[in-house]
PDB file of C-alpha atoms in Angstrom:
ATOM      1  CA  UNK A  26     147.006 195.031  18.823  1.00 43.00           C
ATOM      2  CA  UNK A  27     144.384 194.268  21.468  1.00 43.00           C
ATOM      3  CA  UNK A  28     145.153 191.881  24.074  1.00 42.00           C
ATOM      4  CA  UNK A  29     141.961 189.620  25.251  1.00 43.00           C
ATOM      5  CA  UNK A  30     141.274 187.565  28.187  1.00 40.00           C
ATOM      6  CA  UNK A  31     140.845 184.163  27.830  1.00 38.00           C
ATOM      7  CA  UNK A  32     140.499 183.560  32.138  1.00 37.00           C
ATOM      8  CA  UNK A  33     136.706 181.739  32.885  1.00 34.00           C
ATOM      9  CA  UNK A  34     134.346 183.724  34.143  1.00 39.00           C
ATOM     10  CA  UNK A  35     132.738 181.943  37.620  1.00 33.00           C
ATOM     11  CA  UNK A  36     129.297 183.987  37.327  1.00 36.00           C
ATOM     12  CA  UNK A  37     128.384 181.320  34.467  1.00 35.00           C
ATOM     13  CA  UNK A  38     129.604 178.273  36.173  1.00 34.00           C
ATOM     14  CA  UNK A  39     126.183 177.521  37.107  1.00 35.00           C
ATOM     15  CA  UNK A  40     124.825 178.006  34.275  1.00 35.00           C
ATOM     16  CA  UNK A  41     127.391 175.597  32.441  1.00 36.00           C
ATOM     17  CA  UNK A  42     126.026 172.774  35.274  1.00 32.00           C
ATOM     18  CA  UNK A  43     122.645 173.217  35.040  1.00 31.00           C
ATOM     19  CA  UNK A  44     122.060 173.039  31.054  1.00 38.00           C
ATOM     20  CA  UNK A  45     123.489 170.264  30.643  1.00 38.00           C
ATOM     21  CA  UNK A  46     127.059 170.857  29.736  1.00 41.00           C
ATOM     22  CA  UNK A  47     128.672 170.579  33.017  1.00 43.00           C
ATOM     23  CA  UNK A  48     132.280 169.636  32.799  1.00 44.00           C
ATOM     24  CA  UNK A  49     132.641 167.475  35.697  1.00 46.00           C
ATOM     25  CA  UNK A  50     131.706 163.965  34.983  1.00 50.00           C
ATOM     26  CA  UNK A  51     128.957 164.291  32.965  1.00 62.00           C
ATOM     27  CA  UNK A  52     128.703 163.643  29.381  1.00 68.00           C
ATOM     28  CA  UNK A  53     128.697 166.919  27.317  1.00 82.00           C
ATOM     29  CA  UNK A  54     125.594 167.873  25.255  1.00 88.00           C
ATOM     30  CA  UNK A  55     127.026 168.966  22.219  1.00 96.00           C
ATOM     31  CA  UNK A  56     127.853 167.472  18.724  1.00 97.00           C
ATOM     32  CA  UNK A  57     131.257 167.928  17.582  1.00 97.00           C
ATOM     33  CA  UNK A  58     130.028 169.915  14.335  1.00 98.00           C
ATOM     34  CA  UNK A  59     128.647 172.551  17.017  1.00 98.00           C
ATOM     35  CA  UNK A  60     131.279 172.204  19.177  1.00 98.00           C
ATOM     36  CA  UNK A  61     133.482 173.574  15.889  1.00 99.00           C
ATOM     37  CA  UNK A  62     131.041 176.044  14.968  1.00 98.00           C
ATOM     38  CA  UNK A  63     131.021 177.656  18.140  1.00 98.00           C
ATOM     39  CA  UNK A  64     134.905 177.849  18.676  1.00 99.00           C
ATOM     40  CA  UNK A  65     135.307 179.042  15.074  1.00 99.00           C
ATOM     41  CA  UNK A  66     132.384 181.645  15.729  1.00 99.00           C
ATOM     42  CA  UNK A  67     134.484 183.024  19.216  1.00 99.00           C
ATOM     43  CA  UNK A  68     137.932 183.086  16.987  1.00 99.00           C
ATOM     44  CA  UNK A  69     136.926 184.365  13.827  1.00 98.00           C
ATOM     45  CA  UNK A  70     133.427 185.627  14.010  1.00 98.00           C
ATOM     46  CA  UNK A  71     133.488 187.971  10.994  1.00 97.00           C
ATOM     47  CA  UNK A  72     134.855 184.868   8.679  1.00 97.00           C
ATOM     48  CA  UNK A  73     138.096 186.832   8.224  1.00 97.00           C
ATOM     49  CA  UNK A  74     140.530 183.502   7.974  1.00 97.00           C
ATOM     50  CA  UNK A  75     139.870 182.411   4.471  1.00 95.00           C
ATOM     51  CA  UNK A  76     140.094 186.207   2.896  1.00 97.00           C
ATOM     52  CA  UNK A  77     142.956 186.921   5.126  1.00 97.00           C
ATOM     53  CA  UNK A  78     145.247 189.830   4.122  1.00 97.00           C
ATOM     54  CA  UNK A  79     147.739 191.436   6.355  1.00 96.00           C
ATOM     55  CA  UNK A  80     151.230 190.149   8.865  1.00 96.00           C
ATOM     56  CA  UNK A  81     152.023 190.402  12.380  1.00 96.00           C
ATOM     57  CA  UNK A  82     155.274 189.678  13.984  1.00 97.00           C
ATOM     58  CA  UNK A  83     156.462 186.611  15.833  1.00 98.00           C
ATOM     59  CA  UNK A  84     159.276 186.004  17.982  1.00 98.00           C
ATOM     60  CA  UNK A  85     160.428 182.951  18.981  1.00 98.00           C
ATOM     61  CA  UNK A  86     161.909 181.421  22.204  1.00 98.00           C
ATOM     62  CA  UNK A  87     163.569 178.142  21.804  1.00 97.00           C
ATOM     63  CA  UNK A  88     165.920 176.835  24.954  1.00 98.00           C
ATOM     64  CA  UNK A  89     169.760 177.408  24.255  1.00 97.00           C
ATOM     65  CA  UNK A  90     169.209 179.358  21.292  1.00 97.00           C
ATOM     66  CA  UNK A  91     168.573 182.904  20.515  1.00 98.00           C
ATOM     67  CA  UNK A  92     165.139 184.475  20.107  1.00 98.00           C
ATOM     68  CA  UNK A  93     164.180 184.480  16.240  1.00 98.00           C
ATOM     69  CA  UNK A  94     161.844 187.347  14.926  1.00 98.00           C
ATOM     70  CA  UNK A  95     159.818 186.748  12.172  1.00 98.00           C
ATOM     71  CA  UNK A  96     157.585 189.045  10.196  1.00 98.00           C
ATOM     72  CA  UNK A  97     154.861 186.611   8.426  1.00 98.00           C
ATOM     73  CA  UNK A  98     152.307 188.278   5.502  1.00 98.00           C
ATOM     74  CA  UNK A  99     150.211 186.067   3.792  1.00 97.00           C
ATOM     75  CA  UNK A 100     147.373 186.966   1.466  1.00 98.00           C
ATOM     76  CA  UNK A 101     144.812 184.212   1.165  1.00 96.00           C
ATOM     77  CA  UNK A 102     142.819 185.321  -1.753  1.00 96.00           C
ATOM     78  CA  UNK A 103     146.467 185.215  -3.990  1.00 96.00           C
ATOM     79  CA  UNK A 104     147.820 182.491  -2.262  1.00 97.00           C
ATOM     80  CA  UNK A 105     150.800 184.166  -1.193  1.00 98.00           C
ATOM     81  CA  UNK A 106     153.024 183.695   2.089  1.00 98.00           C
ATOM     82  CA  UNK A 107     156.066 185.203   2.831  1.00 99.00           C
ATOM     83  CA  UNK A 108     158.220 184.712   6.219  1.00 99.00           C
ATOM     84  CA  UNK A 109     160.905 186.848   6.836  1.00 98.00           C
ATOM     85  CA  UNK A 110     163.455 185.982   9.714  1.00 98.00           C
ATOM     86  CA  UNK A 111     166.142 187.839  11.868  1.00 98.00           C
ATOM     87  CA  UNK A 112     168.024 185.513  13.824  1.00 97.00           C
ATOM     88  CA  UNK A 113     172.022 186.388  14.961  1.00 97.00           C
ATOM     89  CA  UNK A 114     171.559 189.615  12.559  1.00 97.00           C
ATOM     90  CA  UNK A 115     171.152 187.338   9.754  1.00 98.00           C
ATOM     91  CA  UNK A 116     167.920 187.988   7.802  1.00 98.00           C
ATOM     92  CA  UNK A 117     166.210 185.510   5.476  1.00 98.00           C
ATOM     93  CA  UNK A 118     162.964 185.576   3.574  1.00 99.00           C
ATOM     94  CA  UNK A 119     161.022 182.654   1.988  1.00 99.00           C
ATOM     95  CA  UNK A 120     157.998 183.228   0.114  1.00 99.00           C
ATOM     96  CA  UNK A 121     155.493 181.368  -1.802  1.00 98.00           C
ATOM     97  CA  UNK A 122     152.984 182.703  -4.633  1.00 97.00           C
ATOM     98  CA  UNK A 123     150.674 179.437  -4.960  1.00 96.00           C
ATOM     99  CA  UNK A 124     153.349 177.061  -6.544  1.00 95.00           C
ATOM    100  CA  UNK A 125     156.332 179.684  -7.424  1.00 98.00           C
ATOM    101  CA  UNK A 126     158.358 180.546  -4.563  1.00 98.00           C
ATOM    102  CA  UNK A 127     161.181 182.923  -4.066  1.00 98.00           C
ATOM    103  CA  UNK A 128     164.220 183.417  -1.240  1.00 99.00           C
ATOM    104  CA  UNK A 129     166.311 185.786  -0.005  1.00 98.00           C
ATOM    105  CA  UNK A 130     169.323 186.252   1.869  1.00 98.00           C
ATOM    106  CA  UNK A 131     170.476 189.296   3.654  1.00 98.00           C
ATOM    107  CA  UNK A 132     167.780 191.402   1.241  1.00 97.00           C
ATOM    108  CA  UNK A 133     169.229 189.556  -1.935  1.00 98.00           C
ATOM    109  CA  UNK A 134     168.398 187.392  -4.381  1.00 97.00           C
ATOM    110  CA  UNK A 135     171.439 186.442  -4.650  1.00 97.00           C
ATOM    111  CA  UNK A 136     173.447 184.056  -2.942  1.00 97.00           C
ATOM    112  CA  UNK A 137     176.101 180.756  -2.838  1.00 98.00           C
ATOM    113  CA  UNK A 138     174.389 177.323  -2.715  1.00 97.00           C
ATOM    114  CA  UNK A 139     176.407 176.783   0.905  1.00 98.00           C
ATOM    115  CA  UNK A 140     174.481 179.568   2.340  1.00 98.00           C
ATOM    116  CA  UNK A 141     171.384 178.056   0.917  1.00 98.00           C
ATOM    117  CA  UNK A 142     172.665 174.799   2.434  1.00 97.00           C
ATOM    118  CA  UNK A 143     173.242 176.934   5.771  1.00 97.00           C
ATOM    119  CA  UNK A 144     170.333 178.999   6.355  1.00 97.00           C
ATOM    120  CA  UNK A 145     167.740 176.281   4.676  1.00 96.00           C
ATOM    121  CA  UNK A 146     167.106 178.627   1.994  1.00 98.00           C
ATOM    122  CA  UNK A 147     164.845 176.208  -0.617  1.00 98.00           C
ATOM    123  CA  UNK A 148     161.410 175.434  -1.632  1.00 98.00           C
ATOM    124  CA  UNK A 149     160.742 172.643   0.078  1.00 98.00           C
ATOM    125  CA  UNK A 150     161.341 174.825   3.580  1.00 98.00           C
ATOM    126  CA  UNK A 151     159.280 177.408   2.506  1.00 98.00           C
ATOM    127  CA  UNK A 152     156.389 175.436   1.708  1.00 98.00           C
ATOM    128  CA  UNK A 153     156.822 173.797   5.012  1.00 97.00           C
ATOM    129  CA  UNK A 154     156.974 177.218   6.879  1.00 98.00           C
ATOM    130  CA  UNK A 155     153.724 178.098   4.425  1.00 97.00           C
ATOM    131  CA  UNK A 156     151.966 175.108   5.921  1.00 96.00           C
ATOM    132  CA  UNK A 157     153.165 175.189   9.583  1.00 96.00           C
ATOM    133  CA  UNK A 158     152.339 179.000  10.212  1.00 96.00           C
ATOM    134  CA  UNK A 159     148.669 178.547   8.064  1.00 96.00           C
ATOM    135  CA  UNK A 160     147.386 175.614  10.270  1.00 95.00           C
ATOM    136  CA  UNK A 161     148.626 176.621  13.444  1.00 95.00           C
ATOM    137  CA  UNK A 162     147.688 180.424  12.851  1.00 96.00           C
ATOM    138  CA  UNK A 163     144.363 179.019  11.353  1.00 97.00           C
ATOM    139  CA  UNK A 164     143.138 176.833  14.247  1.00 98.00           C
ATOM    140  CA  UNK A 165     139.913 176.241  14.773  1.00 98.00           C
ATOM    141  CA  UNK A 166     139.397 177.194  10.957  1.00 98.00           C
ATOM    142  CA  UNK A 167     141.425 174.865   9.244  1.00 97.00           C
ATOM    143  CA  UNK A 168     139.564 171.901  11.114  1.00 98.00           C
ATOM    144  CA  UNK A 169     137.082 172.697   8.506  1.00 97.00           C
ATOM    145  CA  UNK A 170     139.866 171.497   5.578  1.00 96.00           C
ATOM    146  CA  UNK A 171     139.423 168.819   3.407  1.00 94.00           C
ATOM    147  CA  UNK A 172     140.959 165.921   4.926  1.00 95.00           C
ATOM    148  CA  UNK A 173     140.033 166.150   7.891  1.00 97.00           C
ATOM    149  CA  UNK A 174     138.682 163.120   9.948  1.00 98.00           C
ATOM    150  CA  UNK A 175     136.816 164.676  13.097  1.00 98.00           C
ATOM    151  CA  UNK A 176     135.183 162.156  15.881  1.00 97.00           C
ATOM    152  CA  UNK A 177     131.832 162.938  16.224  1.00 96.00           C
ATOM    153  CA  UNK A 178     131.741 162.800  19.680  1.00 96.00           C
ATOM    154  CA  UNK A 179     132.712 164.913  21.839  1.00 97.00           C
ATOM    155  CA  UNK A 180     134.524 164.185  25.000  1.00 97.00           C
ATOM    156  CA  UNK A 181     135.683 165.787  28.770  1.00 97.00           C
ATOM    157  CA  UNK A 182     139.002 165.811  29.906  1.00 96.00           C
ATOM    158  CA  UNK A 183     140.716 167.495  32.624  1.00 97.00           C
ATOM    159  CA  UNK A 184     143.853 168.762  31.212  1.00 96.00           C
ATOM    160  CA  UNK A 185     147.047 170.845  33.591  1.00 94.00           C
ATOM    161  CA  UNK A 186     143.807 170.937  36.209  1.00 96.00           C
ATOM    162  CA  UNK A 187     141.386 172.651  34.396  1.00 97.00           C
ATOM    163  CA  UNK A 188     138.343 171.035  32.224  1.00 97.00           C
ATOM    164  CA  UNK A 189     137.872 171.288  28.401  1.00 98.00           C
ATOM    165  CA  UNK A 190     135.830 169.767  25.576  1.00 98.00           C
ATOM    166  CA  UNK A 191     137.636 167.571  23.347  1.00 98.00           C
ATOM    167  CA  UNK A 192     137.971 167.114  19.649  1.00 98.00           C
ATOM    168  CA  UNK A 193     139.719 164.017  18.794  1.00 98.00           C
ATOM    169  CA  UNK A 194     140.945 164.602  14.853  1.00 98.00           C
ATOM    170  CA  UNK A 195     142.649 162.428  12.325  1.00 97.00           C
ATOM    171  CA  UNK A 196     143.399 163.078   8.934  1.00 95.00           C
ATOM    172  CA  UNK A 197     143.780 161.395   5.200  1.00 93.00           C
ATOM    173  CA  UNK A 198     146.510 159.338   4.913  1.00 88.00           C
ATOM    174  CA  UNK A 199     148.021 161.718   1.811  1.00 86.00           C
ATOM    175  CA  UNK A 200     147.171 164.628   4.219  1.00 86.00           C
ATOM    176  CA  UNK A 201     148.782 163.871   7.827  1.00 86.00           C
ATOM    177  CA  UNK A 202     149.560 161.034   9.742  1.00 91.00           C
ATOM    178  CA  UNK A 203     149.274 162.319  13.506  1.00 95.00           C
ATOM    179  CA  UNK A 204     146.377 162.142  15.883  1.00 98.00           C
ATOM    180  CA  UNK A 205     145.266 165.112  17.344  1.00 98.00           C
ATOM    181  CA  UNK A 206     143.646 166.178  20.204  1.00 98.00           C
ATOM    182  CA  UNK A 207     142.025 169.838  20.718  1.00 99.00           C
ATOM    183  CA  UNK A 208     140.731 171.148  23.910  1.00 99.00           C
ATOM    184  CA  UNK A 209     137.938 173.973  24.244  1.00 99.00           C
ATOM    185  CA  UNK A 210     137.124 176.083  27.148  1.00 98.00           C
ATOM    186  CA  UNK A 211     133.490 175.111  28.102  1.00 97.00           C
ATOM    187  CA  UNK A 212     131.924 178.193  28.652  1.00 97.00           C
ATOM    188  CA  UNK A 213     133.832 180.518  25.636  1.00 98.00           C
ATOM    189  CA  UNK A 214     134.826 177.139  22.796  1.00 98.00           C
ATOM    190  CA  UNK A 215     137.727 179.157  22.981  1.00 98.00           C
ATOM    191  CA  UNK A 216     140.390 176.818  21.684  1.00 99.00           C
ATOM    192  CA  UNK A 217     143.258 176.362  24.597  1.00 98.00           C
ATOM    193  CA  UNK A 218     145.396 173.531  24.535  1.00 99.00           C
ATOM    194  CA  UNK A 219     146.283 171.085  21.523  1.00 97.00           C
ATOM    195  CA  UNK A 220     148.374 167.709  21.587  1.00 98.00           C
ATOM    196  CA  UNK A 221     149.292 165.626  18.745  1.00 98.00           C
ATOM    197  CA  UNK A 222     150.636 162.250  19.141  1.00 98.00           C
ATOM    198  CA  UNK A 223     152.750 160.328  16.085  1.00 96.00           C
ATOM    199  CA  UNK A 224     152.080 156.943  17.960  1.00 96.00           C
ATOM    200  CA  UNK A 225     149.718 157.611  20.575  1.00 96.00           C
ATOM    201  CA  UNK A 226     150.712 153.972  22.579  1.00 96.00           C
ATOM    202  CA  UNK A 227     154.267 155.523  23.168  1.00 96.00           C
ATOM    203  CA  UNK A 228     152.767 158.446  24.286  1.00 96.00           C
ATOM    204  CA  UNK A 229     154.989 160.113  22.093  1.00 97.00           C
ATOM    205  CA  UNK A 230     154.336 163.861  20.428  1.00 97.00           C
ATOM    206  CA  UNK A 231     153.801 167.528  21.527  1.00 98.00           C
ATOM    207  CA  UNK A 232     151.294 169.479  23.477  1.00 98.00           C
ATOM    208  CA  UNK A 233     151.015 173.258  23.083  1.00 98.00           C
ATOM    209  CA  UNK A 234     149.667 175.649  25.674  1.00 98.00           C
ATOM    210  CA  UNK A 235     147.864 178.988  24.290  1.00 98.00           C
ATOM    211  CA  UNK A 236     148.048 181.750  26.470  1.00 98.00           C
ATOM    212  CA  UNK A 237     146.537 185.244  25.904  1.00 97.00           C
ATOM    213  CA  UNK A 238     144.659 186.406  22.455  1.00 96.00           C
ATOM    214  CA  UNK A 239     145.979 188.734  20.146  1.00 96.00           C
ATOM    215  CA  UNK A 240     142.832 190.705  17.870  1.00 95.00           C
ATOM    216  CA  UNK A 241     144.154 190.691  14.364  1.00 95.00           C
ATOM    217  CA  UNK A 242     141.455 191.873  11.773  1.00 94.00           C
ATOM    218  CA  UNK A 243     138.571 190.968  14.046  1.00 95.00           C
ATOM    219  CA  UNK A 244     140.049 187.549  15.051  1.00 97.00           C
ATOM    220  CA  UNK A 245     141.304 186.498  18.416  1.00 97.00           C
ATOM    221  CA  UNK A 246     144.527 184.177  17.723  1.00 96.00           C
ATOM    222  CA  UNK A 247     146.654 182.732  20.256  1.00 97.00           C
ATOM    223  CA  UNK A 248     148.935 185.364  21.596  1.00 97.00           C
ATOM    224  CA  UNK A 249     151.502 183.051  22.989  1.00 98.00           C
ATOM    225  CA  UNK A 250     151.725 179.102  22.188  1.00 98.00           C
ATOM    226  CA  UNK A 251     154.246 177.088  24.186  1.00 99.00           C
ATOM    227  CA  UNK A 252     155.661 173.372  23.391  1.00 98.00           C
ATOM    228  CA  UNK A 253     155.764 170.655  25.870  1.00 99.00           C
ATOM    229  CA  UNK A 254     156.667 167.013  25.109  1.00 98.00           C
ATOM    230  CA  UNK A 255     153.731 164.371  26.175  1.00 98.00           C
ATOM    231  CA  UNK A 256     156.221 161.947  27.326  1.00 97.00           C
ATOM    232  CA  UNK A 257     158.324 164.088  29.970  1.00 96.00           C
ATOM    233  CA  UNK A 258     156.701 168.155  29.906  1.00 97.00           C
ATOM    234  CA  UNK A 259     160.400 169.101  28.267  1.00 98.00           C
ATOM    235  CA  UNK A 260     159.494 172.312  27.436  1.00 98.00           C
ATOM    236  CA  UNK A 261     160.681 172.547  23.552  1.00 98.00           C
ATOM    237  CA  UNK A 262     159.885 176.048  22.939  1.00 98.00           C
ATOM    238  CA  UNK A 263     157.180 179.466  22.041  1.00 98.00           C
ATOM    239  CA  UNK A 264     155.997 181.504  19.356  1.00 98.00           C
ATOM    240  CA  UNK A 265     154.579 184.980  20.757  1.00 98.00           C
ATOM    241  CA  UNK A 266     153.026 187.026  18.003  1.00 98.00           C
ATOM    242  CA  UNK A 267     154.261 190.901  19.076  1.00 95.00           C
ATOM    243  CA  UNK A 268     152.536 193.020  17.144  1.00 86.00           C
ATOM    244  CA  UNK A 269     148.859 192.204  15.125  1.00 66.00           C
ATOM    245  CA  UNK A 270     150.861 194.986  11.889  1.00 57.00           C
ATOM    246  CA  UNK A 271     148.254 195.052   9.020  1.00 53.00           C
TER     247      UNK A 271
END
């Protein structure tokens, strides 16, 4: 695994103000369609998302709880994800093969329906750990999905004292409900902070921080992402991927 740096870098600062893209106060110069194609072309230059074969490690950090590790492989081309978890030396899998899906307990096929009930061993939770880990995992790239409503404009907004591009997002009623809010770094499109708001009057939702990049098959995802609620900063919890594996 390589670790990148995602810091600015001040020797292009003027050049940011004087084309036309400066970040403080002026209207940015660039369509949200480039705005997109830039970010996805800094993330996943080579195209590698869609193709995708391999798994890296995550653990995760959640406050009052132990640390869970999970081992995620998916293989886009045969539609196949599979999570595997350790958590209090108890090890579930959940894996999905386009519609058929498949769980484990402790290495075994095996099991009681009150451990199922206990360790949310079904389909349903697999498809939902299929989904959560592709989008998040697949940011920018899964912007380009069907179903999703991007604002063609593109706005500034100063964000934890730093300044980003925006993408506001919305989606297809059958596809997602949420409003979503992603912010670029102005000089890389590096993709940095994201919020999503159920009700955005209440000020309700999540934001995540990304912090480092891990280089996995030629594409820089987020090496650490971090969960904050809008309303009060509670910090909720964070996935750090450990390893980039295959």
């Amino acid at each position: 695994m390589k670790l990148l740096s995602t810091r600015f870098q001040i020797p292009f600062l003027c050049f940011i103000l004087f084309s036309g893209q400066g970040v403080f106060g002026q209207q940015p110069k660039i369509s949200s369609d480039e705005l997109l194609k830039r970010s996805i072309a800094y993330h996943d230059p080579q195209g590698t998302w869609g193709s995708y074969a391999g798994a890296f490690t995550v653990v995760s950090t959640r406050p009052g709880k132990s640390d869970r590790t999970s081992r995620i492989s998916m293989n886009q081309k045969n539609s196949l994800f599979r999570i595997a978890m350790e958590l209090d030396g108890v090890r579930t899998a959940l894996q999905m093969q386009g519609e058929s899906c498949s769980l484990e307990y402790q290495g075994s096929s095996e099991f009681s329906e009150a451990i199922a009930e206990q360790h949310n061993l079904n389909c349903e939770r697999a498809v939902m750990w299929r989904d959560y880990y592709s989008y998040l995992y697949g940011l920018p790239m899964k912007l380009q999905d069907p179903g999703t409503e991007i604002d063609p404009n593109v706005s500034l907004r100063e964000f934890k004292g730093s300044e980003y591009l925006v993408l506001r997002v919305t989606y297809e009623p059958e596809t997602g409900k949420d409003t979503w809010y992603f912010y670029f770094d102005p000089i890389t499109y590096a993709l940095s902070v994201y919020q999503f708001y159920h009700d955005e009057s209440q000020n309700d939702g999540e934001y995540i921080l990304l912090e480092g990049e891990s280089e996995i098959k030629g594409m820089r995802l987020p090496e650490k992402r971090s969960w904050y609620t809008n309303k009060d900063e509670k910090f909720l919890g964070a996935d750090t991927i450990t390893d980039g594996g295959l």
